[in-house]
Amino acid sequence: MKPTTYGVEVKPQVKSQVKPQVYDFEGVVPVIDPSAYVHPSAVLIGDVWIGAGCYVGAGAVFRGDFGRIELHEDANVQDNCVVHSLPDFDCVMERRSHIGHGAVIHGCRIGEGALIGMNAVILDKAIVGENALVAAMTLVKVAQVIPPAVMVTGAPAKVVRALTERDLTWKRLGTDWYIELAQRAKLGSRPADALSQASPERLTQRTDWQHVIDPQQA
């Protein structure tokens, strides 16, 4: 049994054989590194590259039918994100980039370690700098450049402040969770029938949020 970040143990299981929805487009087939995890309900079309250790969540769509889409090492794209590009223009998410649930990433470049909040929209030819934090629901305009290690919010995005070392530590922790989750999901996630009720032991399991979130930042 392997202890996880959350303090809950997961029994190793047989690696899931369920594959994501991968489509050849005009003779170009997506590439997925064997160490990455891509949820079976995710859709990858055409010129898509998923790097080592990456996590791609349920319902994510990567449309590599215009330009190439690259997800670099240890990056994550969470549930229901849409990634697309302009014709002949690469859309790149660099190493350890962190794309929150429901975000739209379109024809842009996300720098190493940058965090894109839930339901944010990053438009064509925008550049999000290394370790920047784009808040949830933010709109980054066409060709807008976000400096490294700042927080931006609003529509259009505006710089709020520089990130502190505490912010950067918190952000790195969240990305580390997803790096770990990619490997946990490869071993421990597979289709199953729902239970009619939970076991008594399971009902007693709770997450100690005091150890996960700093109350001063909540």
mmCIF file of C-alpha atoms in Angstrom:
data_model
loop_
_atom_site.group_PDB
_atom_site.id
_atom_site.type_symbol
_atom_site.label_atom_id
_atom_site.label_comp_id
_atom_site.label_asym_id
_atom_site.label_seq_id
_atom_site.Cartn_x
_atom_site.Cartn_y
_atom_site.Cartn_z
ATOM 1 C CA MET A 1 0.000 0.000 0.000
ATOM 2 C CA LYS A 2 1.351 3.374 -1.028
ATOM 3 C CA PRO A 3 0.817 6.508 1.095
ATOM 4 C CA THR A 4 -0.236 9.546 -0.943
ATOM 5 C CA THR A 5 -0.102 13.292 -0.436
ATOM 6 C CA TYR A 6 -3.541 13.133 1.136
ATOM 7 C CA GLY A 7 -2.599 10.514 3.730
ATOM 8 C CA VAL A 8 -4.922 7.926 2.149
ATOM 9 C CA GLU A 9 -3.588 4.576 1.003
ATOM 10 C CA VAL A 10 -4.346 3.180 -2.457
ATOM 11 C CA LYS A 11 -4.074 -0.503 -3.282
ATOM 12 C CA PRO A 12 -2.022 -1.070 -6.447
ATOM 13 C CA GLN A 13 -4.231 -2.531 -9.174
ATOM 14 C CA VAL A 14 -3.805 -3.889 -12.660
ATOM 15 C CA LYS A 15 -2.931 -1.122 -15.089
ATOM 16 C CA SER A 16 -6.028 0.031 -16.964
ATOM 17 C CA GLN A 17 -6.196 -1.054 -20.597
ATOM 18 C CA VAL A 18 -8.862 1.537 -21.455
ATOM 19 C CA LYS A 19 -7.359 3.976 -23.952
ATOM 20 C CA PRO A 20 -8.195 7.628 -24.655
ATOM 21 C CA GLN A 21 -10.049 8.612 -27.818
ATOM 22 C CA VAL A 22 -7.222 9.154 -30.307
ATOM 23 C CA TYR A 23 -7.881 10.166 -33.910
ATOM 24 C CA ASP A 24 -5.645 10.199 -36.965
ATOM 25 C CA PHE A 25 -6.142 13.453 -38.882
ATOM 26 C CA GLU A 26 -4.927 13.433 -42.487
ATOM 27 C CA GLY A 27 -2.282 10.855 -41.620
ATOM 28 C CA VAL A 28 -1.050 12.593 -38.451
ATOM 29 C CA VAL A 29 -1.543 10.601 -35.238
ATOM 30 C CA PRO A 30 -1.228 11.933 -31.655
ATOM 31 C CA VAL A 31 1.830 10.913 -29.614
ATOM 32 C CA ILE A 32 1.506 9.998 -25.918
ATOM 33 C CA ASP A 33 4.553 9.231 -23.766
ATOM 34 C CA PRO A 34 4.078 5.869 -21.992
ATOM 35 C CA SER A 35 4.564 7.503 -18.573
ATOM 36 C CA ALA A 36 1.718 10.009 -19.119
ATOM 37 C CA TYR A 37 -1.884 9.453 -18.063
ATOM 38 C CA VAL A 38 -4.696 10.466 -20.417
ATOM 39 C CA HIS A 39 -8.252 9.783 -19.238
ATOM 40 C CA PRO A 40 -10.273 7.481 -21.529
ATOM 41 C CA SER A 41 -12.885 10.206 -22.137
ATOM 42 C CA ALA A 42 -10.263 12.714 -23.327
ATOM 43 C CA VAL A 43 -10.109 13.326 -27.094
ATOM 44 C CA LEU A 44 -6.830 13.801 -28.994
ATOM 45 C CA ILE A 45 -6.972 14.660 -32.689
ATOM 46 C CA GLY A 46 -4.078 14.923 -35.125
ATOM 47 C CA ASP A 47 -0.811 16.697 -34.325
ATOM 48 C CA VAL A 48 -0.821 16.373 -30.524
ATOM 49 C CA TRP A 49 2.192 15.566 -28.332
ATOM 50 C CA ILE A 50 1.750 14.518 -24.692
ATOM 51 C CA GLY A 51 5.052 14.448 -22.780
ATOM 52 C CA ALA A 52 6.470 12.320 -19.975
ATOM 53 C CA GLY A 53 4.639 12.323 -16.650
ATOM 54 C CA CYS A 54 1.734 14.453 -17.897
ATOM 55 C CA TYR A 55 -1.845 14.231 -16.647
ATOM 56 C CA VAL A 56 -4.842 14.837 -18.935
ATOM 57 C CA GLY A 57 -8.231 14.796 -17.213
ATOM 58 C CA ALA A 58 -11.686 13.568 -18.162
ATOM 59 C CA GLY A 59 -13.371 15.326 -21.069
ATOM 60 C CA ALA A 60 -10.312 17.314 -22.158
ATOM 61 C CA VAL A 61 -10.093 17.937 -25.908
ATOM 62 C CA PHE A 62 -6.854 18.497 -27.854
ATOM 63 C CA ARG A 63 -7.586 19.437 -31.476
ATOM 64 C CA GLY A 64 -4.390 19.243 -33.477
ATOM 65 C CA ASP A 65 -6.194 19.716 -36.806
ATOM 66 C CA PHE A 66 -4.827 23.223 -37.519
ATOM 67 C CA GLY A 67 -1.542 23.670 -35.621
ATOM 68 C CA ARG A 68 0.497 21.382 -33.387
ATOM 69 C CA ILE A 69 -0.328 21.055 -29.692
ATOM 70 C CA GLU A 70 2.509 20.270 -27.280
ATOM 71 C CA LEU A 71 2.112 19.371 -23.603
ATOM 72 C CA HIS A 72 5.593 19.171 -22.117
ATOM 73 C CA GLU A 73 6.981 17.036 -19.288
ATOM 74 C CA ASP A 74 5.087 16.910 -15.955
ATOM 75 C CA ALA A 75 2.371 19.314 -17.130
ATOM 76 C CA ASN A 76 -1.327 18.780 -16.481
ATOM 77 C CA VAL A 77 -4.512 19.687 -18.332
ATOM 78 C CA GLN A 78 -7.552 19.062 -16.180
ATOM 79 C CA ASP A 79 -11.151 18.042 -16.845
ATOM 80 C CA ASN A 80 -13.116 19.640 -19.718
ATOM 81 C CA CYS A 81 -10.315 21.870 -20.985
ATOM 82 C CA VAL A 82 -10.207 22.697 -24.696
ATOM 83 C CA VAL A 83 -6.846 23.107 -26.438
ATOM 84 C CA HIS A 84 -6.737 24.268 -30.071
ATOM 85 C CA SER A 85 -4.630 26.503 -32.303
ATOM 86 C CA LEU A 86 -4.447 28.612 -35.428
ATOM 87 C CA PRO A 87 -3.449 27.088 -38.776
ATOM 88 C CA ASP A 88 0.307 26.454 -38.898
ATOM 89 C CA PHE A 89 0.785 27.852 -35.379
ATOM 90 C CA ASP A 90 1.929 25.729 -32.439
ATOM 91 C CA CYS A 91 0.097 25.801 -29.113
ATOM 92 C CA VAL A 92 2.650 24.987 -26.404
ATOM 93 C CA MET A 93 2.254 24.277 -22.702
ATOM 94 C CA GLU A 94 5.737 24.065 -21.229
ATOM 95 C CA ARG A 95 7.115 21.825 -18.497
ATOM 96 C CA ARG A 96 5.072 21.753 -15.257
ATOM 97 C CA SER A 97 2.402 24.056 -16.666
ATOM 98 C CA HIS A 98 -0.869 23.600 -14.790
ATOM 99 C CA ILE A 99 -4.170 24.093 -16.639
ATOM 100 C CA GLY A 100 -7.239 24.209 -14.375
ATOM 101 C CA HIS A 101 -10.662 22.686 -15.006
ATOM 102 C CA GLY A 102 -12.577 24.056 -17.976
ATOM 103 C CA ALA A 103 -9.891 26.412 -19.280
ATOM 104 C CA VAL A 104 -9.609 27.238 -22.990
ATOM 105 C CA ILE A 105 -6.059 27.346 -24.363
ATOM 106 C CA HIS A 106 -6.047 28.635 -27.943
ATOM 107 C CA GLY A 107 -2.978 29.126 -30.102
ATOM 108 C CA CYS A 108 -0.794 30.472 -27.295
ATOM 109 C CA ARG A 109 2.274 29.615 -25.220
ATOM 110 C CA ILE A 110 2.082 28.786 -21.520
ATOM 111 C CA GLY A 111 5.447 29.154 -19.781
ATOM 112 C CA GLU A 112 7.164 26.655 -17.523
ATOM 113 C CA GLY A 113 5.426 26.330 -14.169
ATOM 114 C CA ALA A 114 2.604 28.737 -15.071
ATOM 115 C CA LEU A 115 -0.830 28.100 -13.549
ATOM 116 C CA ILE A 116 -4.004 28.783 -15.519
ATOM 117 C CA GLY A 117 -7.056 28.978 -13.268
ATOM 118 C CA MET A 118 -10.412 27.289 -13.796
ATOM 119 C CA ASN A 119 -12.437 28.511 -16.795
ATOM 120 C CA ALA A 120 -9.770 31.026 -17.820
ATOM 121 C CA VAL A 121 -9.411 31.753 -21.548
ATOM 122 C CA ILE A 122 -5.999 32.304 -23.158
ATOM 123 C CA LEU A 123 -6.312 33.573 -26.728
ATOM 124 C CA ASP A 124 -4.202 33.359 -29.868
ATOM 125 C CA LYS A 125 -0.516 34.336 -29.791
ATOM 126 C CA ALA A 126 -0.642 35.247 -26.102
ATOM 127 C CA ILE A 127 2.372 34.350 -23.964
ATOM 128 C CA VAL A 128 2.013 33.524 -20.281
ATOM 129 C CA GLY A 129 5.364 33.902 -18.533
ATOM 130 C CA GLU A 130 7.191 31.349 -16.422
ATOM 131 C CA ASN A 131 5.552 30.729 -13.026
ATOM 132 C CA ALA A 132 2.774 33.256 -13.694
ATOM 133 C CA LEU A 133 -0.662 32.695 -12.157
ATOM 134 C CA VAL A 134 -3.747 33.459 -14.248
ATOM 135 C CA ALA A 135 -6.756 33.616 -11.924
ATOM 136 C CA ALA A 136 -9.978 31.685 -12.544
ATOM 137 C CA MET A 137 -12.328 33.208 -15.178
ATOM 138 C CA THR A 138 -9.591 35.524 -16.494
ATOM 139 C CA LEU A 139 -9.391 36.467 -20.189
ATOM 140 C CA VAL A 140 -5.899 36.865 -21.662
ATOM 141 C CA LYS A 141 -6.284 38.828 -24.912
ATOM 142 C CA VAL A 142 -4.879 38.067 -28.349
ATOM 143 C CA ALA A 143 -1.077 38.580 -28.349
ATOM 144 C CA GLN A 144 -1.076 39.729 -24.711
ATOM 145 C CA VAL A 145 2.159 39.018 -22.830
ATOM 146 C CA ILE A 146 1.921 38.107 -19.146
ATOM 147 C CA PRO A 147 5.215 38.679 -17.266
ATOM 148 C CA PRO A 148 6.830 35.865 -15.266
ATOM 149 C CA ALA A 149 5.849 35.222 -11.635
ATOM 150 C CA VAL A 150 2.891 37.610 -11.412
ATOM 151 C CA MET A 151 -0.813 37.150 -10.692
ATOM 152 C CA VAL A 152 -3.275 38.434 -13.288
ATOM 153 C CA THR A 153 -7.054 38.598 -13.157
ATOM 154 C CA GLY A 154 -9.974 40.174 -14.983
ATOM 155 C CA ALA A 155 -11.272 40.479 -18.542
ATOM 156 C CA PRO A 156 -8.981 41.563 -20.021
ATOM 157 C CA ALA A 157 -6.232 40.319 -17.721
ATOM 158 C CA LYS A 158 -4.376 42.873 -15.615
ATOM 159 C CA VAL A 159 -1.410 42.365 -13.310
ATOM 160 C CA VAL A 160 -2.475 42.422 -9.660
ATOM 161 C CA ARG A 161 0.872 41.837 -7.981
ATOM 162 C CA ALA A 162 4.098 39.873 -8.046
ATOM 163 C CA LEU A 163 3.967 36.379 -6.596
ATOM 164 C CA THR A 164 5.683 35.821 -3.266
ATOM 165 C CA GLU A 165 7.881 32.850 -2.456
ATOM 166 C CA ARG A 166 4.963 31.533 -0.430
ATOM 167 C CA ASP A 167 2.712 31.757 -3.506
ATOM 168 C CA LEU A 168 5.270 29.926 -5.618
ATOM 169 C CA THR A 169 5.619 27.163 -3.030
ATOM 170 C CA TRP A 170 1.835 26.717 -2.917
ATOM 171 C CA LYS A 171 1.681 26.603 -6.724
ATOM 172 C CA ARG A 172 4.486 24.038 -6.971
ATOM 173 C CA LEU A 173 2.691 21.838 -4.440
ATOM 174 C CA GLY A 174 -0.476 21.784 -6.540
ATOM 175 C CA THR A 175 1.483 20.769 -9.632
ATOM 176 C CA ASP A 176 3.302 18.069 -7.656
ATOM 177 C CA TRP A 177 -0.087 16.602 -6.694
ATOM 178 C CA TYR A 178 -0.944 16.193 -10.366
ATOM 179 C CA ILE A 179 2.429 14.675 -11.223
ATOM 180 C CA GLU A 180 1.737 12.096 -8.526
ATOM 181 C CA LEU A 181 -1.877 11.698 -9.673
ATOM 182 C CA ALA A 182 -0.764 10.748 -13.184
ATOM 183 C CA GLN A 183 1.049 7.709 -11.801
ATOM 184 C CA ARG A 184 -1.716 6.869 -9.303
ATOM 185 C CA ALA A 185 -4.310 6.992 -12.086
ATOM 186 C CA LYS A 186 -2.264 4.738 -14.373
ATOM 187 C CA LEU A 187 -2.242 2.056 -11.662
ATOM 188 C CA GLY A 188 -5.436 2.666 -9.729
ATOM 189 C CA SER A 189 -8.091 3.965 -12.147
ATOM 190 C CA ARG A 190 -10.274 1.633 -14.197
ATOM 191 C CA PRO A 191 -13.964 1.292 -15.118
ATOM 192 C CA ALA A 192 -16.140 -0.147 -12.341
ATOM 193 C CA ASP A 193 -19.760 -0.611 -11.311
ATOM 194 C CA ALA A 194 -20.987 1.768 -8.610
ATOM 195 C CA LEU A 195 -21.519 0.368 -5.112
ATOM 196 C CA SER A 196 -24.946 0.523 -3.501
ATOM 197 C CA GLN A 197 -23.366 1.817 -0.291
ATOM 198 C CA ALA A 198 -19.964 2.634 1.178
ATOM 199 C CA SER A 199 -18.175 0.482 3.726
ATOM 200 C CA PRO A 200 -18.038 1.725 7.350
ATOM 201 C CA GLU A 201 -14.256 2.087 7.072
ATOM 202 C CA ARG A 202 -14.587 4.343 4.047
ATOM 203 C CA LEU A 203 -17.106 6.580 5.794
ATOM 204 C CA THR A 204 -14.527 7.366 8.474
ATOM 205 C CA GLN A 205 -11.895 8.582 5.990
ATOM 206 C CA ARG A 206 -11.543 12.338 5.861
ATOM 207 C CA THR A 207 -8.960 14.759 4.495
ATOM 208 C CA ASP A 208 -7.241 16.935 7.078
ATOM 209 C CA TRP A 209 -7.431 20.218 5.171
ATOM 210 C CA GLN A 210 -5.287 21.959 7.798
ATOM 211 C CA HIS A 211 -2.310 20.149 6.276
ATOM 212 C CA VAL A 212 -3.324 20.869 2.691
ATOM 213 C CA ILE A 213 -4.289 24.563 2.730
ATOM 214 C CA ASP A 214 -2.638 27.295 4.734
ATOM 215 C CA PRO A 215 -5.561 28.931 6.627
ATOM 216 C CA GLN A 216 -3.898 32.330 6.222
ATOM 217 C CA GLN A 217 -4.236 32.027 2.445
ATOM 218 C CA ALA A 218 -7.727 30.496 2.309
#
